[in-house]
Amino acid sequence: MPDRMMHNWFSRVRKAVAGSNPDGFHLGSSVLPVMEKNLARIYLSDHKKFSNIFEPSIQWTEHGCSTYRFSYSFPLFRERRETVHDHLAMLVSPLGNKYKNWIDQIAREAWLYGAGQLLFGAEVIGPENFRFKLYLQFPPRNIGQKAKLLCRLGVPVSGENERLSLARLHLIGIDFGQGGISRIKTYYLYHRVNLMHQPGAFFPLPFFDYLKSLGYTQLTDVISIKRIEGKGAMEKTRASEIDLSLEKNGIAWKSVKHFIQSRGYEFDLNIYEELRSNVQTRENRLSFSMHDTGKLTLYYLVGS
């Protein structure tokens, strides 16, 4: 059953986080269970119409591993805006009205400026280290509307090159902390990347070189990610991460593991291996640092 699958996943990743913090969560004893229960209720209906809407992830950095991470997409955002607003309110209701008001405001602005889909995300690392996220997904082009929305978020777009890059802008990711918006990221989609003649956005990358050694000449569905630091700094911001589809490019998890081991990263991959031995998973996407700093994020799907 879909709800049992989701309950199993939440149970395992919540124990993993709590296990690393003997004092337990300080979010309130009911915060996570209520959010998880509400998400399962929404998913029970949505999964009959849509596939791959629940996407967990696991992230390795020099500081350790984060397993309680997921995103949940709402494909009918434009057709059923109020229903999506209600579902978002259900998900953040355990945290109080301020989170509900922040996310509701952003969601309404996203609809006004042409976002085609919304995704809700969460990451819980420890007792006082948690983030809730909203991703705004856009159709191609719509440069003017994207620029206006970024401006509303405090990130004015200046410079002709930056405006032209908005044609590729696929997602705007917004992190919420206890004081409101804490971080904004922009995601630029490249449908095809020729590994023999990489565009400027993809200066030589070890993982791309590794894929070339396996015989790859081009990739599909590649995303360049910018982390916006400070208002008005968008045109000065360089890409910080690259994200690509494993499924669409036929890249096996064993190949990713081989690359990780060859670079000498001290990632505890057994954490994911143990999870996938208890929960049916399918590796979907991979995100890694442009600067080879030892940060890696694996996005996967659960269930058949």
mmCIF file of C-alpha atoms in Angstrom:
data_model
loop_
_atom_site.group_PDB
_atom_site.id
_atom_site.type_symbol
_atom_site.label_atom_id
_atom_site.label_comp_id
_atom_site.label_asym_id
_atom_site.label_seq_id
_atom_site.Cartn_x
_atom_site.Cartn_y
_atom_site.Cartn_z
ATOM 1 C CA MET A 1 0.000 0.000 0.000
ATOM 2 C CA PRO A 2 1.311 3.495 -0.857
ATOM 3 C CA ASP A 3 0.644 4.883 2.625
ATOM 4 C CA ARG A 4 2.465 1.944 4.230
ATOM 5 C CA MET A 5 5.441 2.510 1.933
ATOM 6 C CA MET A 6 5.619 6.170 2.905
ATOM 7 C CA HIS A 7 5.209 5.365 6.604
ATOM 8 C CA ASN A 8 8.048 2.854 6.376
ATOM 9 C CA TRP A 9 10.351 5.409 4.748
ATOM 10 C CA PHE A 10 9.559 8.155 7.275
ATOM 11 C CA SER A 11 9.966 5.765 10.183
ATOM 12 C CA ARG A 12 13.451 4.752 9.068
ATOM 13 C CA VAL A 13 14.831 8.204 8.283
ATOM 14 C CA ARG A 14 13.337 9.728 11.446
ATOM 15 C CA LYS A 15 15.041 7.079 13.567
ATOM 16 C CA ALA A 16 18.310 7.768 11.758
ATOM 17 C CA VAL A 17 18.134 11.462 12.621
ATOM 18 C CA ALA A 18 16.992 10.907 16.208
ATOM 19 C CA GLY A 19 19.716 8.288 16.656
ATOM 20 C CA SER A 20 22.378 10.912 16.044
ATOM 21 C CA ASN A 21 20.773 13.258 18.593
ATOM 22 C CA PRO A 22 20.180 11.464 21.920
ATOM 23 C CA ASP A 23 18.053 14.319 23.232
ATOM 24 C CA GLY A 24 15.554 13.777 20.427
ATOM 25 C CA PHE A 25 13.781 16.462 18.441
ATOM 26 C CA HIS A 26 13.014 19.848 19.951
ATOM 27 C CA LEU A 27 10.459 20.632 17.268
ATOM 28 C CA GLY A 28 7.667 19.399 19.488
ATOM 29 C CA SER A 29 6.746 15.747 19.809
ATOM 30 C CA SER A 30 3.923 15.967 17.260
ATOM 31 C CA VAL A 31 5.484 18.133 14.543
ATOM 32 C CA LEU A 32 6.973 15.439 12.332
ATOM 33 C CA PRO A 33 4.284 12.761 12.866
ATOM 34 C CA VAL A 34 1.522 15.234 11.997
ATOM 35 C CA MET A 35 3.306 16.450 8.863
ATOM 36 C CA GLU A 36 4.008 12.882 7.791
ATOM 37 C CA LYS A 37 0.421 11.796 8.410
ATOM 38 C CA ASN A 38 -0.938 14.736 6.403
ATOM 39 C CA LEU A 39 1.455 14.052 3.543
ATOM 40 C CA ALA A 40 0.414 10.391 3.456
ATOM 41 C CA ARG A 41 -3.239 11.464 3.203
ATOM 42 C CA ILE A 42 -2.476 13.762 0.274
ATOM 43 C CA TYR A 43 -0.332 11.128 -1.435
ATOM 44 C CA LEU A 44 -2.989 8.434 -1.080
ATOM 45 C CA SER A 45 -5.157 10.401 -3.487
ATOM 46 C CA ASP A 46 -2.506 11.987 -5.719
ATOM 47 C CA HIS A 47 -0.524 8.839 -6.542
ATOM 48 C CA LYS A 48 -3.541 7.435 -8.430
ATOM 49 C CA LYS A 49 -3.218 10.267 -10.948
ATOM 50 C CA PHE A 50 0.506 11.060 -10.956
ATOM 51 C CA SER A 51 3.767 9.156 -10.679
ATOM 52 C CA ASN A 52 7.079 10.168 -9.087
ATOM 53 C CA ILE A 53 5.557 12.990 -7.059
ATOM 54 C CA PHE A 54 7.290 11.947 -3.818
ATOM 55 C CA GLU A 55 11.085 12.135 -4.170
ATOM 56 C CA PRO A 56 13.333 11.565 -1.151
ATOM 57 C CA SER A 57 17.036 12.363 -1.246
ATOM 58 C CA ILE A 58 20.190 11.753 0.728
ATOM 59 C CA GLN A 59 23.043 14.249 0.942
ATOM 60 C CA TRP A 60 26.670 13.680 1.855
ATOM 61 C CA THR A 61 29.011 16.521 2.836
ATOM 62 C CA GLU A 62 32.236 16.846 4.786
ATOM 63 C CA HIS A 63 30.017 17.273 7.872
ATOM 64 C CA GLY A 64 28.209 13.970 7.503
ATOM 65 C CA CYS A 65 25.064 12.580 5.911
ATOM 66 C CA SER A 66 21.488 13.906 5.831
ATOM 67 C CA THR A 67 18.745 11.336 5.189
ATOM 68 C CA TYR A 68 15.493 13.049 6.215
ATOM 69 C CA ARG A 69 15.032 14.995 2.978
ATOM 70 C CA PHE A 70 12.223 14.904 0.446
ATOM 71 C CA SER A 71 10.219 16.927 -2.030
ATOM 72 C CA TYR A 72 6.581 16.520 -3.005
ATOM 73 C CA SER A 73 5.216 17.965 -6.233
ATOM 74 C CA PHE A 74 1.788 19.399 -7.008
ATOM 75 C CA PRO A 75 1.314 19.089 -10.803
ATOM 76 C CA LEU A 76 -2.187 20.620 -10.747
ATOM 77 C CA PHE A 77 -1.063 23.900 -9.207
ATOM 78 C CA ARG A 78 -2.500 26.060 -11.983
ATOM 79 C CA GLU A 79 -5.737 24.106 -12.370
ATOM 80 C CA ARG A 80 -6.483 23.660 -8.652
ATOM 81 C CA ARG A 81 -4.654 26.459 -6.924
ATOM 82 C CA GLU A 82 -6.831 26.619 -3.809
ATOM 83 C CA THR A 83 -6.591 22.865 -3.257
ATOM 84 C CA VAL A 84 -2.803 23.085 -3.450
ATOM 85 C CA HIS A 85 -2.834 26.016 -1.007
ATOM 86 C CA ASP A 86 -4.919 23.917 1.396
ATOM 87 C CA HIS A 87 -2.510 20.985 1.096
ATOM 88 C CA LEU A 88 0.516 23.200 1.725
ATOM 89 C CA ALA A 89 -1.227 24.622 4.802
ATOM 90 C CA MET A 90 -1.814 21.073 6.076
ATOM 91 C CA LEU A 91 1.859 20.213 5.685
ATOM 92 C CA VAL A 92 3.216 23.199 7.620
ATOM 93 C CA SER A 93 0.337 23.475 10.118
ATOM 94 C CA PRO A 94 2.314 21.741 12.927
ATOM 95 C CA LEU A 95 4.858 24.582 12.808
ATOM 96 C CA GLY A 96 2.339 27.352 13.373
ATOM 97 C CA ASN A 97 0.815 30.216 11.426
ATOM 98 C CA LYS A 98 3.999 32.046 10.506
ATOM 99 C CA TYR A 99 5.154 29.196 8.239
ATOM 100 C CA LYS A 100 1.695 28.872 6.768
ATOM 101 C CA ASN A 101 1.571 32.603 6.004
ATOM 102 C CA TRP A 102 5.061 32.672 4.443
ATOM 103 C CA ILE A 103 4.416 29.724 2.146
ATOM 104 C CA ASP A 104 0.897 30.859 1.282
ATOM 105 C CA GLN A 105 2.184 34.276 0.209
ATOM 106 C CA ILE A 106 4.940 32.810 -1.986
ATOM 107 C CA ALA A 107 2.529 30.308 -3.528
ATOM 108 C CA ARG A 108 0.090 33.051 -4.483
ATOM 109 C CA GLU A 109 2.867 35.144 -6.042
ATOM 110 C CA ALA A 110 4.124 32.071 -7.916
ATOM 111 C CA TRP A 111 0.692 31.536 -9.452
ATOM 112 C CA LEU A 112 0.420 35.227 -10.363
ATOM 113 C CA TYR A 113 3.783 35.161 -12.185
ATOM 114 C CA GLY A 114 3.181 32.003 -14.175
ATOM 115 C CA ALA A 115 4.698 29.112 -12.212
ATOM 116 C CA GLY A 116 3.362 25.882 -13.677
ATOM 117 C CA GLN A 117 3.990 23.613 -10.717
ATOM 118 C CA LEU A 118 4.880 23.794 -7.039
ATOM 119 C CA LEU A 119 6.974 21.412 -4.990
ATOM 120 C CA PHE A 120 7.087 21.291 -1.203
ATOM 121 C CA GLY A 121 10.302 20.122 0.433
ATOM 122 C CA ALA A 122 11.629 19.416 3.903
ATOM 123 C CA GLU A 123 14.964 18.585 5.477
ATOM 124 C CA VAL A 124 15.472 17.668 9.121
ATOM 125 C CA ILE A 125 19.060 17.286 10.295
ATOM 126 C CA GLY A 126 18.805 17.648 14.057
ATOM 127 C CA PRO A 127 16.813 19.060 16.969
ATOM 128 C CA GLU A 128 17.130 22.701 15.892
ATOM 129 C CA ASN A 129 18.366 22.229 12.347
ATOM 130 C CA PHE A 130 15.500 21.927 9.940
ATOM 131 C CA ARG A 131 14.328 23.612 6.760
ATOM 132 C CA PHE A 132 11.116 23.671 4.838
ATOM 133 C CA LYS A 133 11.259 24.522 1.168
ATOM 134 C CA LEU A 134 9.137 25.617 -1.726
ATOM 135 C CA TYR A 135 10.192 25.057 -5.338
ATOM 136 C CA LEU A 136 8.541 27.059 -8.114
ATOM 137 C CA GLN A 137 8.713 25.320 -11.490
ATOM 138 C CA PHE A 138 8.312 27.304 -14.712
ATOM 139 C CA PRO A 139 7.613 26.456 -18.341
ATOM 140 C CA PRO A 140 10.201 27.538 -20.968
ATOM 141 C CA ARG A 141 10.614 31.253 -21.765
ATOM 142 C CA ASN A 142 8.339 33.592 -19.759
ATOM 143 C CA ILE A 143 11.410 35.745 -19.116
ATOM 144 C CA GLY A 144 9.496 38.833 -18.016
ATOM 145 C CA GLN A 145 7.374 37.030 -15.442
ATOM 146 C CA LYS A 146 10.352 35.166 -13.993
ATOM 147 C CA ALA A 147 12.279 38.438 -13.667
ATOM 148 C CA LYS A 148 9.357 40.109 -11.889
ATOM 149 C CA LEU A 149 8.977 37.253 -9.427
ATOM 150 C CA LEU A 150 12.697 37.227 -8.632
ATOM 151 C CA CYS A 151 12.489 40.967 -8.010
ATOM 152 C CA ARG A 152 9.555 40.388 -5.633
ATOM 153 C CA LEU A 153 11.753 37.886 -3.789
ATOM 154 C CA GLY A 154 14.456 40.512 -3.368
ATOM 155 C CA VAL A 155 16.671 39.328 -6.235
ATOM 156 C CA PRO A 156 16.503 41.977 -8.973
ATOM 157 C CA VAL A 157 17.757 40.846 -12.375
ATOM 158 C CA SER A 158 20.178 43.187 -14.114
ATOM 159 C CA GLY A 159 22.287 42.747 -17.207
ATOM 160 C CA GLU A 160 21.199 41.458 -20.598
ATOM 161 C CA ASN A 161 23.037 38.155 -20.228
ATOM 162 C CA GLU A 162 21.296 37.415 -16.964
ATOM 163 C CA ARG A 163 17.895 38.235 -18.452
ATOM 164 C CA LEU A 164 18.563 35.922 -21.389
ATOM 165 C CA SER A 165 19.541 33.120 -19.025
ATOM 166 C CA LEU A 166 16.033 33.304 -17.554
ATOM 167 C CA ALA A 167 14.789 31.521 -20.661
ATOM 168 C CA ARG A 168 16.467 28.429 -19.181
ATOM 169 C CA LEU A 169 15.264 29.097 -15.631
ATOM 170 C CA HIS A 170 13.420 25.927 -14.660
ATOM 171 C CA LEU A 171 13.061 26.232 -10.901
ATOM 172 C CA ILE A 172 13.341 28.769 -8.122
ATOM 173 C CA GLY A 173 14.086 27.072 -4.803
ATOM 174 C CA ILE A 174 13.242 28.897 -1.578
ATOM 175 C CA ASP A 175 14.384 27.705 1.860
ATOM 176 C CA PHE A 176 12.493 28.839 4.950
ATOM 177 C CA GLY A 177 14.100 28.999 8.366
ATOM 178 C CA GLN A 178 12.696 30.212 11.640
ATOM 179 C CA GLY A 179 12.971 33.827 10.492
ATOM 180 C CA GLY A 180 11.469 33.477 7.026
ATOM 181 C CA ILE A 181 13.274 33.070 3.709
ATOM 182 C CA SER A 182 16.821 31.939 4.440
ATOM 183 C CA ARG A 183 18.112 31.026 0.965
ATOM 184 C CA ILE A 184 17.181 31.239 -2.711
ATOM 185 C CA LYS A 185 18.546 29.010 -5.479
ATOM 186 C CA THR A 186 17.931 29.195 -9.215
ATOM 187 C CA TYR A 187 17.979 26.146 -11.499
ATOM 188 C CA TYR A 188 18.740 26.392 -15.240
ATOM 189 C CA LEU A 189 17.777 23.497 -17.507
ATOM 190 C CA TYR A 190 19.896 22.258 -20.436
ATOM 191 C CA HIS A 191 18.040 19.635 -22.451
ATOM 192 C CA ARG A 192 21.297 18.374 -23.981
ATOM 193 C CA VAL A 193 24.949 18.822 -23.070
ATOM 194 C CA ASN A 194 27.686 17.722 -25.482
ATOM 195 C CA LEU A 195 30.494 16.321 -23.357
ATOM 196 C CA MET A 196 32.953 16.816 -26.208
ATOM 197 C CA HIS A 197 32.228 20.572 -26.345
ATOM 198 C CA GLN A 198 30.915 21.599 -22.941
ATOM 199 C CA PRO A 199 29.237 25.035 -22.776
ATOM 200 C CA GLY A 200 30.732 27.673 -20.526
ATOM 201 C CA ALA A 201 28.278 26.847 -17.758
ATOM 202 C CA PHE A 202 29.991 23.474 -17.392
ATOM 203 C CA PHE A 203 33.711 24.089 -17.147
ATOM 204 C CA PRO A 204 35.720 20.861 -16.794
ATOM 205 C CA LEU A 205 34.091 18.668 -14.170
ATOM 206 C CA PRO A 206 35.549 15.430 -12.779
ATOM 207 C CA PHE A 207 32.218 13.608 -12.994
ATOM 208 C CA PHE A 208 31.737 14.598 -16.641
ATOM 209 C CA ASP A 209 35.292 13.428 -17.392
ATOM 210 C CA TYR A 210 34.461 10.152 -15.673
ATOM 211 C CA LEU A 211 31.332 9.713 -17.807
ATOM 212 C CA LYS A 212 33.389 10.363 -20.939
ATOM 213 C CA SER A 213 35.731 7.567 -19.875
ATOM 214 C CA LEU A 214 32.669 5.293 -19.805
ATOM 215 C CA GLY A 215 31.838 6.234 -23.397
ATOM 216 C CA TYR A 216 29.267 8.987 -22.877
ATOM 217 C CA THR A 217 29.372 11.766 -25.472
ATOM 218 C CA GLN A 218 26.284 13.725 -24.445
ATOM 219 C CA LEU A 219 23.859 14.038 -21.552
ATOM 220 C CA THR A 220 20.219 14.993 -21.381
ATOM 221 C CA ASP A 221 18.316 16.867 -18.676
ATOM 222 C CA VAL A 222 21.211 18.653 -16.968
ATOM 223 C CA ILE A 223 20.624 21.517 -14.524
ATOM 224 C CA SER A 224 23.015 24.267 -13.450
ATOM 225 C CA ILE A 225 22.281 25.607 -9.957
ATOM 226 C CA LYS A 226 23.081 29.042 -8.584
ATOM 227 C CA ARG A 227 22.992 29.807 -4.879
ATOM 228 C CA ILE A 228 21.967 33.451 -4.497
ATOM 229 C CA GLU A 229 23.977 35.162 -1.767
ATOM 230 C CA GLY A 230 22.590 38.552 -0.882
ATOM 231 C CA LYS A 231 20.150 40.823 -2.644
ATOM 232 C CA GLY A 232 21.094 42.146 -6.033
ATOM 233 C CA ALA A 233 23.951 39.664 -6.465
ATOM 234 C CA MET A 234 22.367 37.436 -9.079
ATOM 235 C CA GLU A 235 24.412 38.632 -12.036
ATOM 236 C CA LYS A 236 27.633 38.083 -10.047
ATOM 237 C CA THR A 237 26.733 34.592 -8.879
ATOM 238 C CA ARG A 238 28.392 31.585 -10.483
ATOM 239 C CA ALA A 239 26.895 28.123 -10.625
ATOM 240 C CA SER A 240 27.605 26.164 -7.456
ATOM 241 C CA GLU A 241 26.155 22.757 -8.320
ATOM 242 C CA ILE A 242 25.244 20.550 -11.270
ATOM 243 C CA ASP A 243 22.250 18.235 -11.270
ATOM 244 C CA LEU A 244 21.528 15.540 -13.849
ATOM 245 C CA SER A 245 19.106 12.711 -14.463
ATOM 246 C CA LEU A 246 20.530 9.255 -13.801
ATOM 247 C CA GLU A 247 17.507 7.486 -15.255
ATOM 248 C CA LYS A 248 17.297 9.423 -18.501
ATOM 249 C CA ASN A 249 21.029 9.035 -19.115
ATOM 250 C CA GLY A 250 21.194 5.387 -18.136
ATOM 251 C CA ILE A 251 23.777 5.995 -15.395
ATOM 252 C CA ALA A 252 23.796 3.131 -12.914
ATOM 253 C CA TRP A 253 24.208 3.585 -9.171
ATOM 254 C CA LYS A 254 27.226 1.263 -9.240
ATOM 255 C CA SER A 255 28.935 3.687 -11.638
ATOM 256 C CA VAL A 256 28.250 6.572 -9.257
ATOM 257 C CA LYS A 257 29.697 4.554 -6.378
ATOM 258 C CA HIS A 258 32.809 3.790 -8.401
ATOM 259 C CA PHE A 259 33.297 7.505 -9.111
ATOM 260 C CA ILE A 260 32.870 8.385 -5.436
ATOM 261 C CA GLN A 261 35.431 5.808 -4.391
ATOM 262 C CA SER A 262 37.878 6.885 -7.107
ATOM 263 C CA ARG A 263 37.796 10.495 -5.852
ATOM 264 C CA GLY A 264 38.520 9.432 -2.302
ATOM 265 C CA TYR A 265 35.394 11.021 -0.814
ATOM 266 C CA GLU A 266 34.757 9.804 2.714
ATOM 267 C CA PHE A 267 31.039 9.269 2.194
ATOM 268 C CA ASP A 268 29.335 6.550 4.193
ATOM 269 C CA LEU A 269 27.433 4.942 1.327
ATOM 270 C CA ASN A 270 26.320 2.117 3.601
ATOM 271 C CA ILE A 271 23.670 4.478 4.986
ATOM 272 C CA TYR A 272 21.895 4.468 1.639
ATOM 273 C CA GLU A 273 22.655 0.801 0.974
ATOM 274 C CA GLU A 274 20.982 -0.129 4.255
ATOM 275 C CA LEU A 275 17.979 2.031 3.444
ATOM 276 C CA ARG A 276 17.531 0.518 -0.025
ATOM 277 C CA SER A 277 17.755 -2.977 1.454
ATOM 278 C CA ASN A 278 14.647 -2.211 3.553
ATOM 279 C CA VAL A 279 12.760 0.184 1.282
ATOM 280 C CA GLN A 280 12.371 -0.372 -2.450
ATOM 281 C CA THR A 281 14.187 2.525 -4.134
ATOM 282 C CA ARG A 282 15.157 3.668 -7.629
ATOM 283 C CA GLU A 283 17.955 6.193 -8.134
ATOM 284 C CA ASN A 284 16.661 9.186 -10.090
ATOM 285 C CA ARG A 285 18.982 12.206 -10.069
ATOM 286 C CA LEU A 286 22.413 13.230 -8.841
ATOM 287 C CA SER A 287 23.629 16.659 -7.744
ATOM 288 C CA PHE A 288 27.270 17.501 -7.069
ATOM 289 C CA SER A 289 29.419 20.526 -6.352
ATOM 290 C CA MET A 290 30.957 22.433 -9.271
ATOM 291 C CA HIS A 291 34.058 22.941 -7.184
ATOM 292 C CA ASP A 292 34.696 19.319 -6.212
ATOM 293 C CA THR A 293 34.278 20.137 -2.534
ATOM 294 C CA GLY A 294 32.903 16.767 -1.517
ATOM 295 C CA LYS A 295 29.181 17.473 -1.566
ATOM 296 C CA LEU A 296 26.860 14.994 -3.237
ATOM 297 C CA THR A 297 23.082 14.605 -3.260
ATOM 298 C CA LEU A 298 21.277 11.516 -4.521
ATOM 299 C CA TYR A 299 17.578 11.828 -5.372
ATOM 300 C CA TYR A 300 15.631 8.604 -5.508
ATOM 301 C CA LEU A 301 12.096 7.243 -5.780
ATOM 302 C CA VAL A 302 10.417 4.744 -3.516
ATOM 303 C CA GLY A 303 8.061 1.930 -4.434
ATOM 304 C CA SER A 304 7.753 0.083 -7.715
#
